[in-house]
Structures are given as C-alpha cells and as structure tokens.
C-alpha cells in the first residue's frame, strides 16, 4: 500500500475535521438562534456541496484561490507560492466540501437544547457566552461528535475536489482515493483491492464511533 498517500489522507481528514469544529460551531449557532429572515439563503449556500458535483465545486474553488483571483494574489504575495496544487489549497477545498456534513449535525444538536434551560441560565445572570460554553455545548456533545466524525469520514473518500484542486502530487496531494484510481488505471487490481479494503475498514470503524 502507498503509505505516503495514507498519511496525506489522514492528515487532511484530521485537519479538516478540526477546522470545521472551529468554523462550523459558530455558523451552526448563528443559524439556530438567528432571527434574520433571510438566513435560509446562507443555509442553502452551506448545503450546496451536498448536491453540487464535486468537479463543479472543485473548479470554482480552483478559480477562487487561483493566482488571478484577489485572494490567490494575496496568498502568493504573502507566502511566495500559489495556493492551488498544494496541501494548503487541498485543505481549503476539503473544508468547503465537507462544511454541510459538520454544520447540519451541529445545528440539529443546538436546536434540541430546551429553550427554557437557556432562558433560565440568562435569568440566573449567566452571559450568552457562558451559557453557550456551560450549557449548550455540554448538551450538544453527541451532535458535535457526529459532525466531526462525518466530516472526517467524508474527507477520507474525497476524489473529484481533491483531483481538481490538489492534483496528484506524490507525498503532497495524492490521497488514498486517487491512489486507488491510479492502481486501477495501471491495471494493478490487487493493489487497488488491498488499499480499498483498508479504507473500507477504517471508514467503517470511524462511523462506529
């Protein structure tokens, strides 16, 4: 098996799940408790990766972070190299691609917290921030774990977005799914079967959590 591809895949999945915990929780909180009448527009944008073909999403991400975009030029000026076809670019694409798999379970968990408990916390003098960390987060642990695990598992199997944004660079952006595709293209079915069985076992063990 290609252990370099396995390492890249697990590093990408771990960083994506961690980033989505940091990014997704505030977004989910806002979606749950905001009374803005147009928030359904934000919800639909976040849910787009669920229905959008990965190659389409990958193409737009590639354009958005490319050297001709404002963000891409800024990144190139600061870091010294373009963002596409790097691990960092791959991470950005993975976060966007897995965003709904984290935000939706988070928001569902927040919605299940009894509003009376939140109001009681405010009545007792707790701030919104303290109520969030001392009440809402502990009561939403199962949903937070579900979102993190789903985003991790979803990243393990990425292919279209990975190939569009990261390419196929050994040790940098080549993931397990791309490695399996390469083996099949080379008619190395034994190698592809071994790697696929490994990924299947790992994905199932992750979902058992």
mmCIF file with all atom_site columns, C-alpha atoms in Angstrom:
data_model
loop_
_atom_site.group_PDB
_atom_site.id
_atom_site.type_symbol
_atom_site.label_atom_id
_atom_site.label_alt_id
_atom_site.label_comp_id
_atom_site.label_asym_id
_atom_site.label_entity_id
_atom_site.label_seq_id
_atom_site.pdbx_PDB_ins_code
_atom_site.Cartn_x
_atom_site.Cartn_y
_atom_site.Cartn_z
_atom_site.occupancy
_atom_site.B_iso_or_equiv
_atom_site.pdbx_formal_charge
_atom_site.auth_seq_id
_atom_site.auth_comp_id
_atom_site.auth_asym_id
_atom_site.auth_atom_id
_atom_site.pdbx_PDB_model_num
ATOM 1   C CA . UNK A 1 1   ? 0.000   0.000  0.000   1.00 0.00 ? 1   UNK A CA 1
ATOM 2   C CA . UNK A 1 2   ? 1.021   3.599  -0.570  1.00 0.00 ? 2   UNK A CA 1
ATOM 3   C CA . UNK A 1 3   ? 1.672   4.756  2.986   1.00 0.00 ? 3   UNK A CA 1
ATOM 4   C CA . UNK A 1 4   ? 2.515   8.274  1.834   1.00 0.00 ? 4   UNK A CA 1
ATOM 5   C CA . UNK A 1 5   ? -0.981  8.605  0.343   1.00 0.00 ? 5   UNK A CA 1
ATOM 6   C CA . UNK A 1 6   ? -2.496  7.164  3.522   1.00 0.00 ? 6   UNK A CA 1
ATOM 7   C CA . UNK A 1 7   ? -0.583  9.703  5.634   1.00 0.00 ? 7   UNK A CA 1
ATOM 8   C CA . UNK A 1 8   ? -1.726  12.608 3.430   1.00 0.00 ? 8   UNK A CA 1
ATOM 9   C CA . UNK A 1 9   ? -5.323  11.375 3.605   1.00 0.00 ? 9   UNK A CA 1
ATOM 10  C CA . UNK A 1 10  ? -5.415  11.063 7.393   1.00 0.00 ? 10  UNK A CA 1
ATOM 11  C CA . UNK A 1 11  ? -3.641  14.387 7.898   1.00 0.00 ? 11  UNK A CA 1
ATOM 12  C CA . UNK A 1 12  ? -6.128  16.065 5.563   1.00 0.00 ? 12  UNK A CA 1
ATOM 13  C CA . UNK A 1 13  ? -9.138  14.432 7.251   1.00 0.00 ? 13  UNK A CA 1
ATOM 14  C CA . UNK A 1 14  ? -7.898  15.316 10.752  1.00 0.00 ? 14  UNK A CA 1
ATOM 15  C CA . UNK A 1 15  ? -7.182  18.952 9.919   1.00 0.00 ? 15  UNK A CA 1
ATOM 16  C CA . UNK A 1 16  ? -10.467 19.301 8.047   1.00 0.00 ? 16  UNK A CA 1
ATOM 17  C CA . UNK A 1 17  ? -12.483 17.912 10.978  1.00 0.00 ? 17  UNK A CA 1
ATOM 18  C CA . UNK A 1 18  ? -10.621 20.170 13.433  1.00 0.00 ? 18  UNK A CA 1
ATOM 19  C CA . UNK A 1 19  ? -11.099 23.267 11.269  1.00 0.00 ? 19  UNK A CA 1
ATOM 20  C CA . UNK A 1 20  ? -14.794 22.506 10.827  1.00 0.00 ? 20  UNK A CA 1
ATOM 21  C CA . UNK A 1 21  ? -15.241 22.262 14.591  1.00 0.00 ? 21  UNK A CA 1
ATOM 22  C CA . UNK A 1 22  ? -13.790 25.760 14.931  1.00 0.00 ? 22  UNK A CA 1
ATOM 23  C CA . UNK A 1 23  ? -15.639 27.202 11.941  1.00 0.00 ? 23  UNK A CA 1
ATOM 24  C CA . UNK A 1 24  ? -18.828 25.149 11.945  1.00 0.00 ? 24  UNK A CA 1
ATOM 25  C CA . UNK A 1 25  ? -19.864 25.620 15.571  1.00 0.00 ? 25  UNK A CA 1
ATOM 26  C CA . UNK A 1 26  ? -20.249 29.448 15.348  1.00 0.00 ? 26  UNK A CA 1
ATOM 27  C CA . UNK A 1 27  ? -22.017 29.116 11.985  1.00 0.00 ? 27  UNK A CA 1
ATOM 28  C CA . UNK A 1 28  ? -24.396 26.465 13.346  1.00 0.00 ? 28  UNK A CA 1
ATOM 29  C CA . UNK A 1 29  ? -25.087 28.565 16.459  1.00 0.00 ? 29  UNK A CA 1
ATOM 30  C CA . UNK A 1 30  ? -25.950 31.575 14.320  1.00 0.00 ? 30  UNK A CA 1
ATOM 31  C CA . UNK A 1 31  ? -28.183 29.519 12.017  1.00 0.00 ? 31  UNK A CA 1
ATOM 32  C CA . UNK A 1 32  ? -30.002 28.043 15.013  1.00 0.00 ? 32  UNK A CA 1
ATOM 33  C CA . UNK A 1 33  ? -30.641 31.185 17.033  1.00 0.00 ? 33  UNK A CA 1
ATOM 34  C CA . UNK A 1 34  ? -30.612 33.996 14.470  1.00 0.00 ? 34  UNK A CA 1
ATOM 35  C CA . UNK A 1 35  ? -33.950 35.593 13.670  1.00 0.00 ? 35  UNK A CA 1
ATOM 36  C CA . UNK A 1 36  ? -32.758 37.111 10.411  1.00 0.00 ? 36  UNK A CA 1
ATOM 37  C CA . UNK A 1 37  ? -35.497 36.413 7.892   1.00 0.00 ? 37  UNK A CA 1
ATOM 38  C CA . UNK A 1 38  ? -33.060 35.761 5.027   1.00 0.00 ? 38  UNK A CA 1
ATOM 39  C CA . UNK A 1 39  ? -30.860 33.238 6.804   1.00 0.00 ? 39  UNK A CA 1
ATOM 40  C CA . UNK A 1 40  ? -32.266 30.479 4.573   1.00 0.00 ? 40  UNK A CA 1
ATOM 41  C CA . UNK A 1 41  ? -30.016 31.894 1.834   1.00 0.00 ? 41  UNK A CA 1
ATOM 42  C CA . UNK A 1 42  ? -26.966 31.150 3.988   1.00 0.00 ? 42  UNK A CA 1
ATOM 43  C CA . UNK A 1 43  ? -28.357 27.692 4.815   1.00 0.00 ? 43  UNK A CA 1
ATOM 44  C CA . UNK A 1 44  ? -28.790 26.873 1.128   1.00 0.00 ? 44  UNK A CA 1
ATOM 45  C CA . UNK A 1 45  ? -25.260 28.041 0.289   1.00 0.00 ? 45  UNK A CA 1
ATOM 46  C CA . UNK A 1 46  ? -23.797 25.864 3.060   1.00 0.00 ? 46  UNK A CA 1
ATOM 47  C CA . UNK A 1 47  ? -25.826 22.873 1.829   1.00 0.00 ? 47  UNK A CA 1
ATOM 48  C CA . UNK A 1 48  ? -24.737 23.289 -1.811  1.00 0.00 ? 48  UNK A CA 1
ATOM 49  C CA . UNK A 1 49  ? -21.866 20.738 -1.603  1.00 0.00 ? 49  UNK A CA 1
ATOM 50  C CA . UNK A 1 50  ? -24.478 18.056 -0.826  1.00 0.00 ? 50  UNK A CA 1
ATOM 51  C CA . UNK A 1 51  ? -25.957 18.338 -4.322  1.00 0.00 ? 51  UNK A CA 1
ATOM 52  C CA . UNK A 1 52  ? -23.213 20.018 -6.355  1.00 0.00 ? 52  UNK A CA 1
ATOM 53  C CA . UNK A 1 53  ? -20.977 17.708 -8.440  1.00 0.00 ? 53  UNK A CA 1
ATOM 54  C CA . UNK A 1 54  ? -17.503 17.624 -6.814  1.00 0.00 ? 54  UNK A CA 1
ATOM 55  C CA . UNK A 1 55  ? -15.822 18.623 -10.075 1.00 0.00 ? 55  UNK A CA 1
ATOM 56  C CA . UNK A 1 56  ? -18.010 21.734 -10.320 1.00 0.00 ? 56  UNK A CA 1
ATOM 57  C CA . UNK A 1 57  ? -17.213 22.729 -6.744  1.00 0.00 ? 57  UNK A CA 1
ATOM 58  C CA . UNK A 1 58  ? -13.548 21.941 -7.349  1.00 0.00 ? 58  UNK A CA 1
ATOM 59  C CA . UNK A 1 59  ? -13.493 24.125 -10.458 1.00 0.00 ? 59  UNK A CA 1
ATOM 60  C CA . UNK A 1 60  ? -14.950 27.148 -8.654  1.00 0.00 ? 60  UNK A CA 1
ATOM 61  C CA . UNK A 1 61  ? -12.616 26.677 -5.691  1.00 0.00 ? 61  UNK A CA 1
ATOM 62  C CA . UNK A 1 62  ? -9.698  26.460 -8.118  1.00 0.00 ? 62  UNK A CA 1
ATOM 63  C CA . UNK A 1 63  ? -10.766 29.726 -9.746  1.00 0.00 ? 63  UNK A CA 1
ATOM 64  C CA . UNK A 1 64  ? -11.354 31.399 -6.362  1.00 0.00 ? 64  UNK A CA 1
ATOM 65  C CA . UNK A 1 65  ? -7.910  30.554 -4.973  1.00 0.00 ? 65  UNK A CA 1
ATOM 66  C CA . UNK A 1 66  ? -6.011  30.746 -8.262  1.00 0.00 ? 66  UNK A CA 1
ATOM 67  C CA . UNK A 1 67  ? -3.241  33.273 -8.904  1.00 0.00 ? 67  UNK A CA 1
ATOM 68  C CA . UNK A 1 68  ? -5.584  35.534 -10.917 1.00 0.00 ? 68  UNK A CA 1
ATOM 69  C CA . UNK A 1 69  ? -8.082  35.977 -8.066  1.00 0.00 ? 69  UNK A CA 1
ATOM 70  C CA . UNK A 1 70  ? -7.649  38.666 -5.370  1.00 0.00 ? 70  UNK A CA 1
ATOM 71  C CA . UNK A 1 71  ? -7.348  36.020 -2.633  1.00 0.00 ? 71  UNK A CA 1
ATOM 72  C CA . UNK A 1 72  ? -4.918  33.970 -4.714  1.00 0.00 ? 72  UNK A CA 1
ATOM 73  C CA . UNK A 1 73  ? -2.716  37.005 -5.458  1.00 0.00 ? 73  UNK A CA 1
ATOM 74  C CA . UNK A 1 74  ? -2.695  37.980 -1.776  1.00 0.00 ? 74  UNK A CA 1
ATOM 75  C CA . UNK A 1 75  ? -1.718  34.448 -0.727  1.00 0.00 ? 75  UNK A CA 1
ATOM 76  C CA . UNK A 1 76  ? 1.019   34.335 -3.367  1.00 0.00 ? 76  UNK A CA 1
ATOM 77  C CA . UNK A 1 77  ? 2.422   37.691 -2.222  1.00 0.00 ? 77  UNK A CA 1
ATOM 78  C CA . UNK A 1 78  ? 2.438   36.682 1.448   1.00 0.00 ? 78  UNK A CA 1
ATOM 79  C CA . UNK A 1 79  ? 3.577   33.038 1.205   1.00 0.00 ? 79  UNK A CA 1
ATOM 80  C CA . UNK A 1 80  ? 5.582   33.166 -2.003  1.00 0.00 ? 80  UNK A CA 1
ATOM 81  C CA . UNK A 1 81  ? 3.835   30.443 -3.998  1.00 0.00 ? 81  UNK A CA 1
ATOM 82  C CA . UNK A 1 82  ? 0.332   29.849 -5.448  1.00 0.00 ? 82  UNK A CA 1
ATOM 83  C CA . UNK A 1 83  ? -2.294  28.050 -3.388  1.00 0.00 ? 83  UNK A CA 1
ATOM 84  C CA . UNK A 1 84  ? -3.616  25.548 -5.984  1.00 0.00 ? 84  UNK A CA 1
ATOM 85  C CA . UNK A 1 85  ? -1.935  22.133 -6.157  1.00 0.00 ? 85  UNK A CA 1
ATOM 86  C CA . UNK A 1 86  ? -0.603  22.420 -2.616  1.00 0.00 ? 86  UNK A CA 1
ATOM 87  C CA . UNK A 1 87  ? -1.703  20.692 0.572   1.00 0.00 ? 87  UNK A CA 1
ATOM 88  C CA . UNK A 1 88  ? -2.960  24.022 1.932   1.00 0.00 ? 88  UNK A CA 1
ATOM 89  C CA . UNK A 1 89  ? -5.158  24.532 -1.125  1.00 0.00 ? 89  UNK A CA 1
ATOM 90  C CA . UNK A 1 90  ? -6.416  20.991 -0.752  1.00 0.00 ? 90  UNK A CA 1
ATOM 91  C CA . UNK A 1 91  ? -7.324  21.733 2.868   1.00 0.00 ? 91  UNK A CA 1
ATOM 92  C CA . UNK A 1 92  ? -9.320  24.827 1.883   1.00 0.00 ? 92  UNK A CA 1
ATOM 93  C CA . UNK A 1 93  ? -11.257 22.808 -0.708  1.00 0.00 ? 93  UNK A CA 1
ATOM 94  C CA . UNK A 1 94  ? -11.897 19.967 1.769   1.00 0.00 ? 94  UNK A CA 1
ATOM 95  C CA . UNK A 1 95  ? -13.256 22.354 4.383   1.00 0.00 ? 95  UNK A CA 1
ATOM 96  C CA . UNK A 1 96  ? -15.711 23.844 1.883   1.00 0.00 ? 96  UNK A CA 1
ATOM 97  C CA . UNK A 1 97  ? -16.685 20.416 0.545   1.00 0.00 ? 97  UNK A CA 1
ATOM 98  C CA . UNK A 1 98  ? -17.358 18.926 3.995   1.00 0.00 ? 98  UNK A CA 1
ATOM 99  C CA . UNK A 1 99  ? -18.917 22.041 5.549   1.00 0.00 ? 99  UNK A CA 1
ATOM 100 C CA . UNK A 1 100 ? -22.558 20.810 5.483   1.00 0.00 ? 100 UNK A CA 1
ATOM 101 C CA . UNK A 1 101 ? -21.549 17.458 6.987   1.00 0.00 ? 101 UNK A CA 1
ATOM 102 C CA . UNK A 1 102 ? -20.407 19.347 10.087  1.00 0.00 ? 102 UNK A CA 1
ATOM 103 C CA . UNK A 1 103 ? -22.742 22.354 10.269  1.00 0.00 ? 103 UNK A CA 1
ATOM 104 C CA . UNK A 1 104 ? -26.016 20.463 9.866   1.00 0.00 ? 104 UNK A CA 1
ATOM 105 C CA . UNK A 1 105 ? -25.418 17.975 12.746  1.00 0.00 ? 105 UNK A CA 1
ATOM 106 C CA . UNK A 1 106 ? -24.165 20.858 14.903  1.00 0.00 ? 106 UNK A CA 1
ATOM 107 C CA . UNK A 1 107 ? -27.271 22.933 14.186  1.00 0.00 ? 107 UNK A CA 1
ATOM 108 C CA . UNK A 1 108 ? -29.562 19.959 14.810  1.00 0.00 ? 108 UNK A CA 1
ATOM 109 C CA . UNK A 1 109 ? -27.921 19.389 18.200  1.00 0.00 ? 109 UNK A CA 1
ATOM 110 C CA . UNK A 1 110 ? -28.306 23.061 19.147  1.00 0.00 ? 110 UNK A CA 1
ATOM 111 C CA . UNK A 1 111 ? -31.985 23.014 18.141  1.00 0.00 ? 111 UNK A CA 1
ATOM 112 C CA . UNK A 1 112 ? -32.635 20.118 20.538  1.00 0.00 ? 112 UNK A CA 1
ATOM 113 C CA . UNK A 1 113 ? -31.481 22.088 23.579  1.00 0.00 ? 113 UNK A CA 1
ATOM 114 C CA . UNK A 1 114 ? -34.557 23.093 25.594  1.00 0.00 ? 114 UNK A CA 1
ATOM 115 C CA . UNK A 1 115 ? -35.049 26.896 25.193  1.00 0.00 ? 115 UNK A CA 1
ATOM 116 C CA . UNK A 1 116 ? -36.353 27.041 28.759  1.00 0.00 ? 116 UNK A CA 1
ATOM 117 C CA . UNK A 1 117 ? -32.946 25.948 30.048  1.00 0.00 ? 117 UNK A CA 1
ATOM 118 C CA . UNK A 1 118 ? -31.264 28.727 28.078  1.00 0.00 ? 118 UNK A CA 1
ATOM 119 C CA . UNK A 1 119 ? -33.747 31.312 29.358  1.00 0.00 ? 119 UNK A CA 1
ATOM 120 C CA . UNK A 1 120 ? -33.233 30.054 32.924  1.00 0.00 ? 120 UNK A CA 1
ATOM 121 C CA . UNK A 1 121 ? -29.491 30.468 32.513  1.00 0.00 ? 121 UNK A CA 1
ATOM 122 C CA . UNK A 1 122 ? -29.951 34.062 31.382  1.00 0.00 ? 122 UNK A CA 1
ATOM 123 C CA . UNK A 1 123 ? -32.378 34.710 34.260  1.00 0.00 ? 123 UNK A CA 1
ATOM 124 C CA . UNK A 1 124 ? -29.748 33.492 36.732  1.00 0.00 ? 124 UNK A CA 1
ATOM 125 C CA . UNK A 1 125 ? -27.312 36.075 35.390  1.00 0.00 ? 125 UNK A CA 1
ATOM 126 C CA . UNK A 1 126 ? -25.175 33.990 33.029  1.00 0.00 ? 126 UNK A CA 1
ATOM 127 C CA . UNK A 1 127 ? -23.996 35.764 29.881  1.00 0.00 ? 127 UNK A CA 1
ATOM 128 C CA . UNK A 1 128 ? -24.723 34.405 26.423  1.00 0.00 ? 128 UNK A CA 1
ATOM 129 C CA . UNK A 1 129 ? -21.109 33.288 26.099  1.00 0.00 ? 129 UNK A CA 1
ATOM 130 C CA . UNK A 1 130 ? -21.124 31.480 29.443  1.00 0.00 ? 130 UNK A CA 1
ATOM 131 C CA . UNK A 1 131 ? -24.494 29.900 28.630  1.00 0.00 ? 131 UNK A CA 1
ATOM 132 C CA . UNK A 1 132 ? -23.062 28.666 25.342  1.00 0.00 ? 132 UNK A CA 1
ATOM 133 C CA . UNK A 1 133 ? -20.000 27.011 26.872  1.00 0.00 ? 133 UNK A CA 1
ATOM 134 C CA . UNK A 1 134 ? -21.539 25.812 30.152  1.00 0.00 ? 134 UNK A CA 1
ATOM 135 C CA . UNK A 1 135 ? -24.974 24.718 28.921  1.00 0.00 ? 135 UNK A CA 1
ATOM 136 C CA . UNK A 1 136 ? -25.425 24.468 25.147  1.00 0.00 ? 136 UNK A CA 1
ATOM 137 C CA . UNK A 1 137 ? -22.078 22.803 24.315  1.00 0.00 ? 137 UNK A CA 1
ATOM 138 C CA . UNK A 1 138 ? -22.334 20.058 27.003  1.00 0.00 ? 138 UNK A CA 1
ATOM 139 C CA . UNK A 1 139 ? -25.923 19.253 25.962  1.00 0.00 ? 139 UNK A CA 1
ATOM 140 C CA . UNK A 1 140 ? -24.871 19.119 22.278  1.00 0.00 ? 140 UNK A CA 1
ATOM 141 C CA . UNK A 1 141 ? -21.825 16.877 22.649  1.00 0.00 ? 141 UNK A CA 1
ATOM 142 C CA . UNK A 1 142 ? -23.335 13.981 20.695  1.00 0.00 ? 142 UNK A CA 1
ATOM 143 C CA . UNK A 1 143 ? -24.149 16.220 17.735  1.00 0.00 ? 143 UNK A CA 1
ATOM 144 C CA . UNK A 1 144 ? -20.697 17.806 17.793  1.00 0.00 ? 144 UNK A CA 1
ATOM 145 C CA . UNK A 1 145 ? -19.050 14.380 17.770  1.00 0.00 ? 145 UNK A CA 1
ATOM 146 C CA . UNK A 1 146 ? -21.330 13.267 14.934  1.00 0.00 ? 146 UNK A CA 1
ATOM 147 C CA . UNK A 1 147 ? -20.446 16.305 12.825  1.00 0.00 ? 147 UNK A CA 1
ATOM 148 C CA . UNK A 1 148 ? -16.721 15.900 13.438  1.00 0.00 ? 148 UNK A CA 1
ATOM 149 C CA . UNK A 1 149 ? -16.785 12.189 12.622  1.00 0.00 ? 149 UNK A CA 1
ATOM 150 C CA . UNK A 1 150 ? -18.890 12.678 9.480   1.00 0.00 ? 150 UNK A CA 1
ATOM 151 C CA . UNK A 1 151 ? -16.599 15.412 8.168   1.00 0.00 ? 151 UNK A CA 1
ATOM 152 C CA . UNK A 1 152 ? -13.550 13.223 8.915   1.00 0.00 ? 152 UNK A CA 1
ATOM 153 C CA . UNK A 1 153 ? -15.067 10.182 7.187   1.00 0.00 ? 153 UNK A CA 1
ATOM 154 C CA . UNK A 1 154 ? -16.307 12.265 4.257   1.00 0.00 ? 154 UNK A CA 1
ATOM 155 C CA . UNK A 1 155 ? -12.820 13.664 3.694   1.00 0.00 ? 155 UNK A CA 1
ATOM 156 C CA . UNK A 1 156 ? -11.347 10.154 3.620   1.00 0.00 ? 156 UNK A CA 1
ATOM 157 C CA . UNK A 1 157 ? -13.268 9.390  0.426   1.00 0.00 ? 157 UNK A CA 1
ATOM 158 C CA . UNK A 1 158 ? -12.890 12.684 -1.440  1.00 0.00 ? 158 UNK A CA 1
ATOM 159 C CA . UNK A 1 159 ? -11.904 12.344 -5.082  1.00 0.00 ? 159 UNK A CA 1
ATOM 160 C CA . UNK A 1 160 ? -13.270 14.950 -7.500  1.00 0.00 ? 160 UNK A CA 1
ATOM 161 C CA . UNK A 1 161 ? -12.496 18.023 -5.425  1.00 0.00 ? 161 UNK A CA 1
ATOM 162 C CA . UNK A 1 162 ? -9.101  16.596 -4.430  1.00 0.00 ? 162 UNK A CA 1
ATOM 163 C CA . UNK A 1 163 ? -8.107  15.943 -8.032  1.00 0.00 ? 163 UNK A CA 1
ATOM 164 C CA . UNK A 1 164 ? -9.328  19.343 -9.282  1.00 0.00 ? 164 UNK A CA 1
ATOM 165 C CA . UNK A 1 165 ? -7.692  21.477 -6.593  1.00 0.00 ? 165 UNK A CA 1
ATOM 166 C CA . UNK A 1 166 ? -4.761  19.368 -5.384  1.00 0.00 ? 166 UNK A CA 1
ATOM 167 C CA . UNK A 1 167 ? -3.822  17.368 -8.432  1.00 0.00 ? 167 UNK A CA 1
ATOM 168 C CA . UNK A 1 168 ? -1.891  14.150 -7.986  1.00 0.00 ? 168 UNK A CA 1
ATOM 169 C CA . UNK A 1 169 ? 1.443   15.017 -6.370  1.00 0.00 ? 169 UNK A CA 1
ATOM 170 C CA . UNK A 1 170 ? 3.089   12.134 -4.518  1.00 0.00 ? 170 UNK A CA 1
ATOM 171 C CA . UNK A 1 171 ? 3.514   12.846 -0.807  1.00 0.00 ? 171 UNK A CA 1
ATOM 172 C CA . UNK A 1 172 ? 1.779   16.224 -1.072  1.00 0.00 ? 172 UNK A CA 1
ATOM 173 C CA . UNK A 1 173 ? -1.736  15.949 -2.507  1.00 0.00 ? 173 UNK A CA 1
ATOM 174 C CA . UNK A 1 174 ? -2.099  12.321 -3.581  1.00 0.00 ? 174 UNK A CA 1
ATOM 175 C CA . UNK A 1 175 ? -4.744  10.800 -1.322  1.00 0.00 ? 175 UNK A CA 1
ATOM 176 C CA . UNK A 1 176 ? -5.865  7.196  -0.949  1.00 0.00 ? 176 UNK A CA 1
ATOM 177 C CA . UNK A 1 177 ? -8.808  7.606  -3.329  1.00 0.00 ? 177 UNK A CA 1
ATOM 178 C CA . UNK A 1 178 ? -6.519  8.951  -6.060  1.00 0.00 ? 178 UNK A CA 1
ATOM 179 C CA . UNK A 1 179 ? -4.002  6.176  -5.368  1.00 0.00 ? 179 UNK A CA 1
ATOM 180 C CA . UNK A 1 180 ? -6.742  3.565  -5.877  1.00 0.00 ? 180 UNK A CA 1
ATOM 181 C CA . UNK A 1 181 ? -7.744  5.247  -9.139  1.00 0.00 ? 181 UNK A CA 1
ATOM 182 C CA . UNK A 1 182 ? -4.104  5.199  -10.320 1.00 0.00 ? 182 UNK A CA 1
ATOM 183 C CA . UNK A 1 183 ? -3.823  1.483  -9.499  1.00 0.00 ? 183 UNK A CA 1
ATOM 184 C CA . UNK A 1 184 ? -6.960  0.709  -11.479 1.00 0.00 ? 184 UNK A CA 1
ATOM 185 C CA . UNK A 1 185 ? -5.728  2.767  -14.420 1.00 0.00 ? 185 UNK A CA 1
ATOM 186 C CA . UNK A 1 186 ? -2.473  0.783  -14.316 1.00 0.00 ? 186 UNK A CA 1
ATOM 187 C CA . UNK A 1 187 ? -4.472  -2.496 -14.123 1.00 0.00 ? 187 UNK A CA 1
ATOM 188 C CA . UNK A 1 188 ? -2.983  -3.142 -10.681 1.00 0.00 ? 188 UNK A CA 1
ATOM 189 C CA . UNK A 1 189 ? -6.226  -4.563 -9.308  1.00 0.00 ? 189 UNK A CA 1
ATOM 190 C CA . UNK A 1 190 ? -4.512  -6.414 -6.467  1.00 0.00 ? 190 UNK A CA 1
ATOM 191 C CA . UNK A 1 191 ? -3.008  -3.192 -5.117  1.00 0.00 ? 191 UNK A CA 1
ATOM 192 C CA . UNK A 1 192 ? -6.276  -1.318 -5.586  1.00 0.00 ? 192 UNK A CA 1
ATOM 193 C CA . UNK A 1 193 ? -8.218  -4.060 -3.782  1.00 0.00 ? 193 UNK A CA 1
ATOM 194 C CA . UNK A 1 194 ? -5.817  -4.048 -0.833  1.00 0.00 ? 194 UNK A CA 1
ATOM 195 C CA . UNK A 1 195 ? -5.949  -0.259 -0.429  1.00 0.00 ? 195 UNK A CA 1
ATOM 196 C CA . UNK A 1 196 ? -9.731  -0.175 -0.934  1.00 0.00 ? 196 UNK A CA 1
ATOM 197 C CA . UNK A 1 197 ? -10.236 -2.848 1.739   1.00 0.00 ? 197 UNK A CA 1
ATOM 198 C CA . UNK A 1 198 ? -8.059  -0.868 4.148   1.00 0.00 ? 198 UNK A CA 1
ATOM 199 C CA . UNK A 1 199 ? -10.016 2.338  3.512   1.00 0.00 ? 199 UNK A CA 1
ATOM 200 C CA . UNK A 1 200 ? -13.329 0.484  3.830   1.00 0.00 ? 200 UNK A CA 1
ATOM 201 C CA . UNK A 1 201 ? -12.315 -0.941 7.212   1.00 0.00 ? 201 UNK A CA 1
ATOM 202 C CA . UNK A 1 202 ? -11.077 2.409  8.521   1.00 0.00 ? 202 UNK A CA 1
ATOM 203 C CA . UNK A 1 203 ? -14.184 4.266  7.301   1.00 0.00 ? 203 UNK A CA 1
ATOM 204 C CA . UNK A 1 204 ? -16.482 1.735  8.971   1.00 0.00 ? 204 UNK A CA 1
ATOM 205 C CA . UNK A 1 205 ? -14.545 1.894  12.249  1.00 0.00 ? 205 UNK A CA 1
ATOM 206 C CA . UNK A 1 206 ? -14.766 5.692  12.201  1.00 0.00 ? 206 UNK A CA 1
ATOM 207 C CA . UNK A 1 207 ? -18.538 5.576  11.636  1.00 0.00 ? 207 UNK A CA 1
ATOM 208 C CA . UNK A 1 208 ? -18.940 3.116  14.515  1.00 0.00 ? 208 UNK A CA 1
ATOM 209 C CA . UNK A 1 209 ? -17.986 5.966  16.830  1.00 0.00 ? 209 UNK A CA 1
#
